[in-house]
mmCIF file with all atom_site columns, C-alpha atoms in Angstrom:
data_model
loop_
_atom_site.group_PDB
_atom_site.id
_atom_site.type_symbol
_atom_site.label_atom_id
_atom_site.label_alt_id
_atom_site.label_comp_id
_atom_site.label_asym_id
_atom_site.label_entity_id
_atom_site.label_seq_id
_atom_site.pdbx_PDB_ins_code
_atom_site.Cartn_x
_atom_site.Cartn_y
_atom_site.Cartn_z
_atom_site.occupancy
_atom_site.B_iso_or_equiv
_atom_site.pdbx_formal_charge
_atom_site.auth_seq_id
_atom_site.auth_comp_id
_atom_site.auth_asym_id
_atom_site.auth_atom_id
_atom_site.pdbx_PDB_model_num
ATOM 1   C CA . MET A 1 1   ? -30.365 58.490 -30.379 1.00 67.00 ? 1111 MET A CA 1
ATOM 2   C CA . ASP A 1 2   ? -33.939 57.830 -31.449 1.00 90.00 ? 1112 ASP A CA 1
ATOM 3   C CA . ARG A 1 3   ? -35.952 54.911 -30.053 1.00 91.00 ? 1113 ARG A CA 1
ATOM 4   C CA . ALA A 1 4   ? -35.582 52.664 -33.100 1.00 93.00 ? 1114 ALA A CA 1
ATOM 5   C CA . VAL A 1 5   ? -31.807 53.061 -33.148 1.00 90.00 ? 1115 VAL A CA 1
ATOM 6   C CA . GLU A 1 6   ? -31.539 52.484 -29.397 1.00 88.00 ? 1116 GLU A CA 1
ATOM 7   C CA . LYS A 1 7   ? -33.663 49.317 -29.688 1.00 90.00 ? 1117 LYS A CA 1
ATOM 8   C CA . MET A 1 8   ? -31.403 48.074 -32.475 1.00 90.00 ? 1118 MET A CA 1
ATOM 9   C CA . ALA A 1 9   ? -28.290 48.739 -30.376 1.00 87.00 ? 1119 ALA A CA 1
ATOM 10  C CA . THR A 1 10  ? -29.838 47.042 -27.335 1.00 85.00 ? 1120 THR A CA 1
ATOM 11  C CA . ASN A 1 11  ? -30.695 43.925 -29.328 1.00 88.00 ? 1121 ASN A CA 1
ATOM 12  C CA . LEU A 1 12  ? -27.169 43.705 -30.742 1.00 90.00 ? 1122 LEU A CA 1
ATOM 13  C CA . ARG A 1 13  ? -25.653 44.123 -27.266 1.00 89.00 ? 1123 ARG A CA 1
ATOM 14  C CA . LYS A 1 14  ? -27.915 41.414 -25.824 1.00 89.00 ? 1124 LYS A CA 1
ATOM 15  C CA . GLY A 1 15  ? -26.770 39.019 -28.523 1.00 91.00 ? 1125 GLY A CA 1
ATOM 16  C CA . VAL A 1 16  ? -23.087 39.381 -27.649 1.00 95.00 ? 1126 VAL A CA 1
ATOM 17  C CA . LEU A 1 17  ? -23.215 40.120 -23.912 1.00 95.00 ? 1127 LEU A CA 1
ATOM 18  C CA . GLU A 1 18  ? -22.396 36.567 -22.796 1.00 96.00 ? 1128 GLU A CA 1
ATOM 19  C CA . TYR A 1 19  ? -19.285 36.524 -24.970 1.00 97.00 ? 1129 TYR A CA 1
ATOM 20  C CA . CYS A 1 20  ? -18.231 39.968 -23.778 1.00 97.00 ? 1130 CYS A CA 1
ATOM 21  C CA . VAL A 1 21  ? -18.425 38.661 -20.198 1.00 97.00 ? 1131 VAL A CA 1
ATOM 22  C CA . LEU A 1 22  ? -16.313 35.643 -21.195 1.00 98.00 ? 1132 LEU A CA 1
ATOM 23  C CA . ALA A 1 23  ? -13.757 37.958 -22.837 1.00 98.00 ? 1133 ALA A CA 1
ATOM 24  C CA . LEU A 1 24  ? -13.492 40.015 -19.634 1.00 97.00 ? 1134 LEU A CA 1
ATOM 25  C CA . LEU A 1 25  ? -13.107 36.900 -17.500 1.00 98.00 ? 1135 LEU A CA 1
ATOM 26  C CA . ASP A 1 26  ? -10.498 35.544 -19.908 1.00 98.00 ? 1136 ASP A CA 1
ATOM 27  C CA . GLN A 1 27  ? -8.342  38.476 -18.774 1.00 98.00 ? 1137 GLN A CA 1
ATOM 28  C CA . ARG A 1 28  ? -8.819  37.892 -15.025 1.00 98.00 ? 1138 ARG A CA 1
ATOM 29  C CA . GLU A 1 29  ? -11.272 36.853 -12.311 1.00 98.00 ? 1139 GLU A CA 1
ATOM 30  C CA . MET A 1 30  ? -13.804 39.560 -11.479 1.00 97.00 ? 1140 MET A CA 1
ATOM 31  C CA . TYR A 1 31  ? -16.660 40.047 -9.045  1.00 95.00 ? 1141 TYR A CA 1
ATOM 32  C CA . GLY A 1 32  ? -20.148 40.847 -10.302 1.00 93.00 ? 1142 GLY A CA 1
ATOM 33  C CA . LEU A 1 33  ? -20.193 44.617 -9.811  1.00 92.00 ? 1143 LEU A CA 1
ATOM 34  C CA . GLU A 1 34  ? -16.746 44.853 -11.374 1.00 94.00 ? 1144 GLU A CA 1
ATOM 35  C CA . ILE A 1 35  ? -18.003 43.035 -14.490 1.00 96.00 ? 1145 ILE A CA 1
ATOM 36  C CA . ALA A 1 36  ? -21.082 45.275 -14.601 1.00 94.00 ? 1146 ALA A CA 1
ATOM 37  C CA . ASN A 1 37  ? -18.965 48.434 -14.350 1.00 94.00 ? 1147 ASN A CA 1
ATOM 38  C CA . GLU A 1 38  ? -16.612 47.272 -17.123 1.00 95.00 ? 1148 GLU A CA 1
ATOM 39  C CA . LEU A 1 39  ? -19.544 46.533 -19.409 1.00 95.00 ? 1149 LEU A CA 1
ATOM 40  C CA . MET A 1 40  ? -21.245 49.855 -18.632 1.00 93.00 ? 1150 MET A CA 1
ATOM 41  C CA . GLU A 1 41  ? -18.016 51.777 -19.245 1.00 93.00 ? 1151 GLU A CA 1
ATOM 42  C CA . ARG A 1 42  ? -17.793 50.145 -22.661 1.00 93.00 ? 1152 ARG A CA 1
ATOM 43  C CA . GLU A 1 43  ? -21.502 50.825 -23.272 1.00 89.00 ? 1153 GLU A CA 1
ATOM 44  C CA . LEU A 1 44  ? -22.165 47.110 -23.705 1.00 91.00 ? 1154 LEU A CA 1
ATOM 45  C CA . SER A 1 45  ? -24.732 46.851 -20.919 1.00 82.00 ? 1155 SER A CA 1
ATOM 46  C CA . ALA A 1 46  ? -27.053 49.380 -19.363 1.00 66.00 ? 1156 ALA A CA 1
ATOM 47  C CA . SER A 1 47  ? -27.665 47.725 -15.994 1.00 75.00 ? 1157 SER A CA 1
ATOM 48  C CA . GLU A 1 48  ? -26.601 45.148 -13.452 1.00 78.00 ? 1158 GLU A CA 1
ATOM 49  C CA . GLY A 1 49  ? -30.122 43.712 -13.555 1.00 83.00 ? 1159 GLY A CA 1
ATOM 50  C CA . SER A 1 50  ? -29.493 41.696 -16.700 1.00 85.00 ? 1160 SER A CA 1
ATOM 51  C CA . LEU A 1 51  ? -25.975 40.639 -15.718 1.00 92.00 ? 1161 LEU A CA 1
ATOM 52  C CA . TYR A 1 52  ? -26.624 38.551 -12.609 1.00 93.00 ? 1162 TYR A CA 1
ATOM 53  C CA . PRO A 1 53  ? -29.210 36.239 -14.226 1.00 94.00 ? 1163 PRO A CA 1
ATOM 54  C CA . LEU A 1 54  ? -26.800 35.854 -17.164 1.00 95.00 ? 1164 LEU A CA 1
ATOM 55  C CA . LEU A 1 55  ? -23.935 34.931 -14.822 1.00 96.00 ? 1165 LEU A CA 1
ATOM 56  C CA . ALA A 1 56  ? -26.178 32.353 -13.121 1.00 96.00 ? 1166 ALA A CA 1
ATOM 57  C CA . ARG A 1 57  ? -27.059 30.806 -16.508 1.00 97.00 ? 1167 ARG A CA 1
ATOM 58  C CA . MET A 1 58  ? -23.400 30.819 -17.528 1.00 98.00 ? 1168 MET A CA 1
ATOM 59  C CA . LYS A 1 59  ? -22.434 29.072 -14.283 1.00 98.00 ? 1169 LYS A CA 1
ATOM 60  C CA . GLN A 1 60  ? -25.152 26.467 -14.787 1.00 98.00 ? 1170 GLN A CA 1
ATOM 61  C CA . ALA A 1 61  ? -23.954 25.907 -18.364 1.00 98.00 ? 1171 ALA A CA 1
ATOM 62  C CA . GLY A 1 62  ? -20.374 25.435 -17.152 1.00 98.00 ? 1172 GLY A CA 1
ATOM 63  C CA . SER A 1 63  ? -18.926 28.530 -18.853 1.00 98.00 ? 1173 SER A CA 1
ATOM 64  C CA . VAL A 1 64  ? -17.889 30.173 -15.583 1.00 98.00 ? 1174 VAL A CA 1
ATOM 65  C CA . ASP A 1 65  ? -17.092 29.131 -12.040 1.00 98.00 ? 1175 ASP A CA 1
ATOM 66  C CA . ALA A 1 66  ? -17.919 31.249 -9.006  1.00 97.00 ? 1176 ALA A CA 1
ATOM 67  C CA . ARG A 1 67  ? -16.410 31.470 -5.539  1.00 96.00 ? 1177 ARG A CA 1
ATOM 68  C CA . TRP A 1 68  ? -17.042 33.656 -2.515  1.00 95.00 ? 1178 TRP A CA 1
ATOM 69  C CA . GLU A 1 69  ? -14.207 35.633 -0.999  1.00 91.00 ? 1179 GLU A CA 1
ATOM 70  C CA . ALA A 1 70  ? -14.335 37.588 2.237   1.00 87.00 ? 1180 ALA A CA 1
ATOM 71  C CA . GLY A 1 71  ? -13.244 41.202 1.911   1.00 74.00 ? 1181 GLY A CA 1
ATOM 72  C CA . ASP A 1 72  ? -11.080 43.239 4.253   1.00 74.00 ? 1182 ASP A CA 1
ATOM 73  C CA . GLY A 1 73  ? -13.741 44.626 6.536   1.00 74.00 ? 1183 GLY A CA 1
ATOM 74  C CA . THR A 1 74  ? -16.232 44.592 3.674   1.00 75.00 ? 1184 THR A CA 1
ATOM 75  C CA . ARG A 1 75  ? -18.863 42.106 2.761   1.00 84.00 ? 1185 ARG A CA 1
ATOM 76  C CA . SER A 1 76  ? -17.982 38.953 0.856   1.00 90.00 ? 1186 SER A CA 1
ATOM 77  C CA . ARG A 1 77  ? -17.798 39.130 -2.906  1.00 92.00 ? 1187 ARG A CA 1
ATOM 78  C CA . LYS A 1 78  ? -18.641 36.480 -5.446  1.00 95.00 ? 1188 LYS A CA 1
ATOM 79  C CA . TYR A 1 79  ? -15.807 36.181 -7.952  1.00 97.00 ? 1189 TYR A CA 1
ATOM 80  C CA . TYR A 1 80  ? -16.299 34.683 -11.388 1.00 98.00 ? 1190 TYR A CA 1
ATOM 81  C CA . ALA A 1 81  ? -13.699 32.911 -13.508 1.00 98.00 ? 1191 ALA A CA 1
ATOM 82  C CA . ILE A 1 82  ? -13.880 31.496 -17.013 1.00 98.00 ? 1192 ILE A CA 1
ATOM 83  C CA . THR A 1 83  ? -13.730 27.702 -17.298 1.00 98.00 ? 1193 THR A CA 1
ATOM 84  C CA . GLU A 1 84  ? -12.120 25.618 -20.020 1.00 98.00 ? 1194 GLU A CA 1
ATOM 85  C CA . HIS A 1 85  ? -15.586 25.182 -21.531 1.00 98.00 ? 1195 HIS A CA 1
ATOM 86  C CA . GLY A 1 86  ? -16.003 28.960 -21.484 1.00 98.00 ? 1196 GLY A CA 1
ATOM 87  C CA . ARG A 1 87  ? -12.653 29.389 -23.247 1.00 98.00 ? 1197 ARG A CA 1
ATOM 88  C CA . HIS A 1 88  ? -13.788 27.027 -26.003 1.00 98.00 ? 1198 HIS A CA 1
ATOM 89  C CA . GLN A 1 89  ? -17.028 29.005 -26.355 1.00 98.00 ? 1199 GLN A CA 1
ATOM 90  C CA . LEU A 1 90  ? -15.088 32.270 -26.537 1.00 98.00 ? 1200 LEU A CA 1
ATOM 91  C CA . ALA A 1 91  ? -12.727 30.883 -29.191 1.00 98.00 ? 1201 ALA A CA 1
ATOM 92  C CA . SER A 1 92  ? -15.719 29.734 -31.266 1.00 97.00 ? 1202 SER A CA 1
ATOM 93  C CA . PHE A 1 93  ? -17.382 33.111 -30.864 1.00 97.00 ? 1203 PHE A CA 1
ATOM 94  C CA . ARG A 1 94  ? -14.241 34.923 -32.034 1.00 97.00 ? 1204 ARG A CA 1
ATOM 95  C CA . GLU A 1 95  ? -14.214 32.833 -35.198 1.00 96.00 ? 1205 GLU A CA 1
ATOM 96  C CA . VAL A 1 96  ? -17.921 33.344 -35.859 1.00 96.00 ? 1206 VAL A CA 1
ATOM 97  C CA . TRP A 1 97  ? -17.722 37.067 -35.044 1.00 95.00 ? 1207 TRP A CA 1
ATOM 98  C CA . ARG A 1 98  ? -14.891 37.649 -37.525 1.00 95.00 ? 1208 ARG A CA 1
ATOM 99  C CA . GLY A 1 99  ? -16.886 35.989 -40.299 1.00 93.00 ? 1209 GLY A CA 1
ATOM 100 C CA . ILE A 1 100 ? -20.076 37.869 -39.511 1.00 94.00 ? 1210 ILE A CA 1
ATOM 101 C CA . GLN A 1 101 ? -18.188 41.148 -39.161 1.00 93.00 ? 1211 GLN A CA 1
ATOM 102 C CA . GLN A 1 102 ? -16.601 40.729 -42.577 1.00 92.00 ? 1212 GLN A CA 1
ATOM 103 C CA . GLN A 1 103 ? -19.925 39.906 -44.197 1.00 93.00 ? 1213 GLN A CA 1
ATOM 104 C CA . VAL A 1 104 ? -21.769 42.813 -42.578 1.00 92.00 ? 1214 VAL A CA 1
ATOM 105 C CA . ASP A 1 105 ? -18.929 45.253 -43.274 1.00 91.00 ? 1215 ASP A CA 1
ATOM 106 C CA . GLY A 1 106 ? -18.970 44.084 -46.884 1.00 91.00 ? 1216 GLY A CA 1
ATOM 107 C CA . LEU A 1 107 ? -22.701 44.697 -47.189 1.00 91.00 ? 1217 LEU A CA 1
ATOM 108 C CA . LEU A 1 108 ? -22.579 48.054 -45.439 1.00 92.00 ? 1218 LEU A CA 1
ATOM 109 C CA . GLY A 1 109 ? -19.596 49.100 -47.528 1.00 88.00 ? 1219 GLY A CA 1
ATOM 110 C CA . GLY A 1 110 ? -21.531 48.336 -50.701 1.00 66.00 ? 1220 GLY A CA 1
ATOM 111 C CA . HIS A 1 111 ? -19.242 45.599 -51.960 1.00 59.00 ? 1221 HIS A CA 1
ATOM 112 C CA . HIS A 1 112 ? -19.317 41.809 -51.786 1.00 56.00 ? 1222 HIS A CA 1
ATOM 113 C CA . VAL A 1 113 ? -16.879 39.799 -49.705 1.00 52.00 ? 1223 VAL A CA 1
#
């Protein structure tokens, strides 16, 4: 992929990353590295470095809750869970995303929606 295309993809991913995290947490609680791995597997994030500041902002905004849990002979892990506020944000995003997707698909397909 050339640089311009990669930059475009990165910008699109950044714009939806928060909502992708909420969608993952809507399925189940996850710890930070687990979220990062899921996002990297889906090619939605390239690094953990951008995830942890995002999770901190999401916690401060009330979209997620966090709790520490001791592991079996391993270090403690910080688990994240979606809040009711986060669920409302995710529902709103789904609605907005569907509308934007239809409009963009219509433009890219060469016909009006």
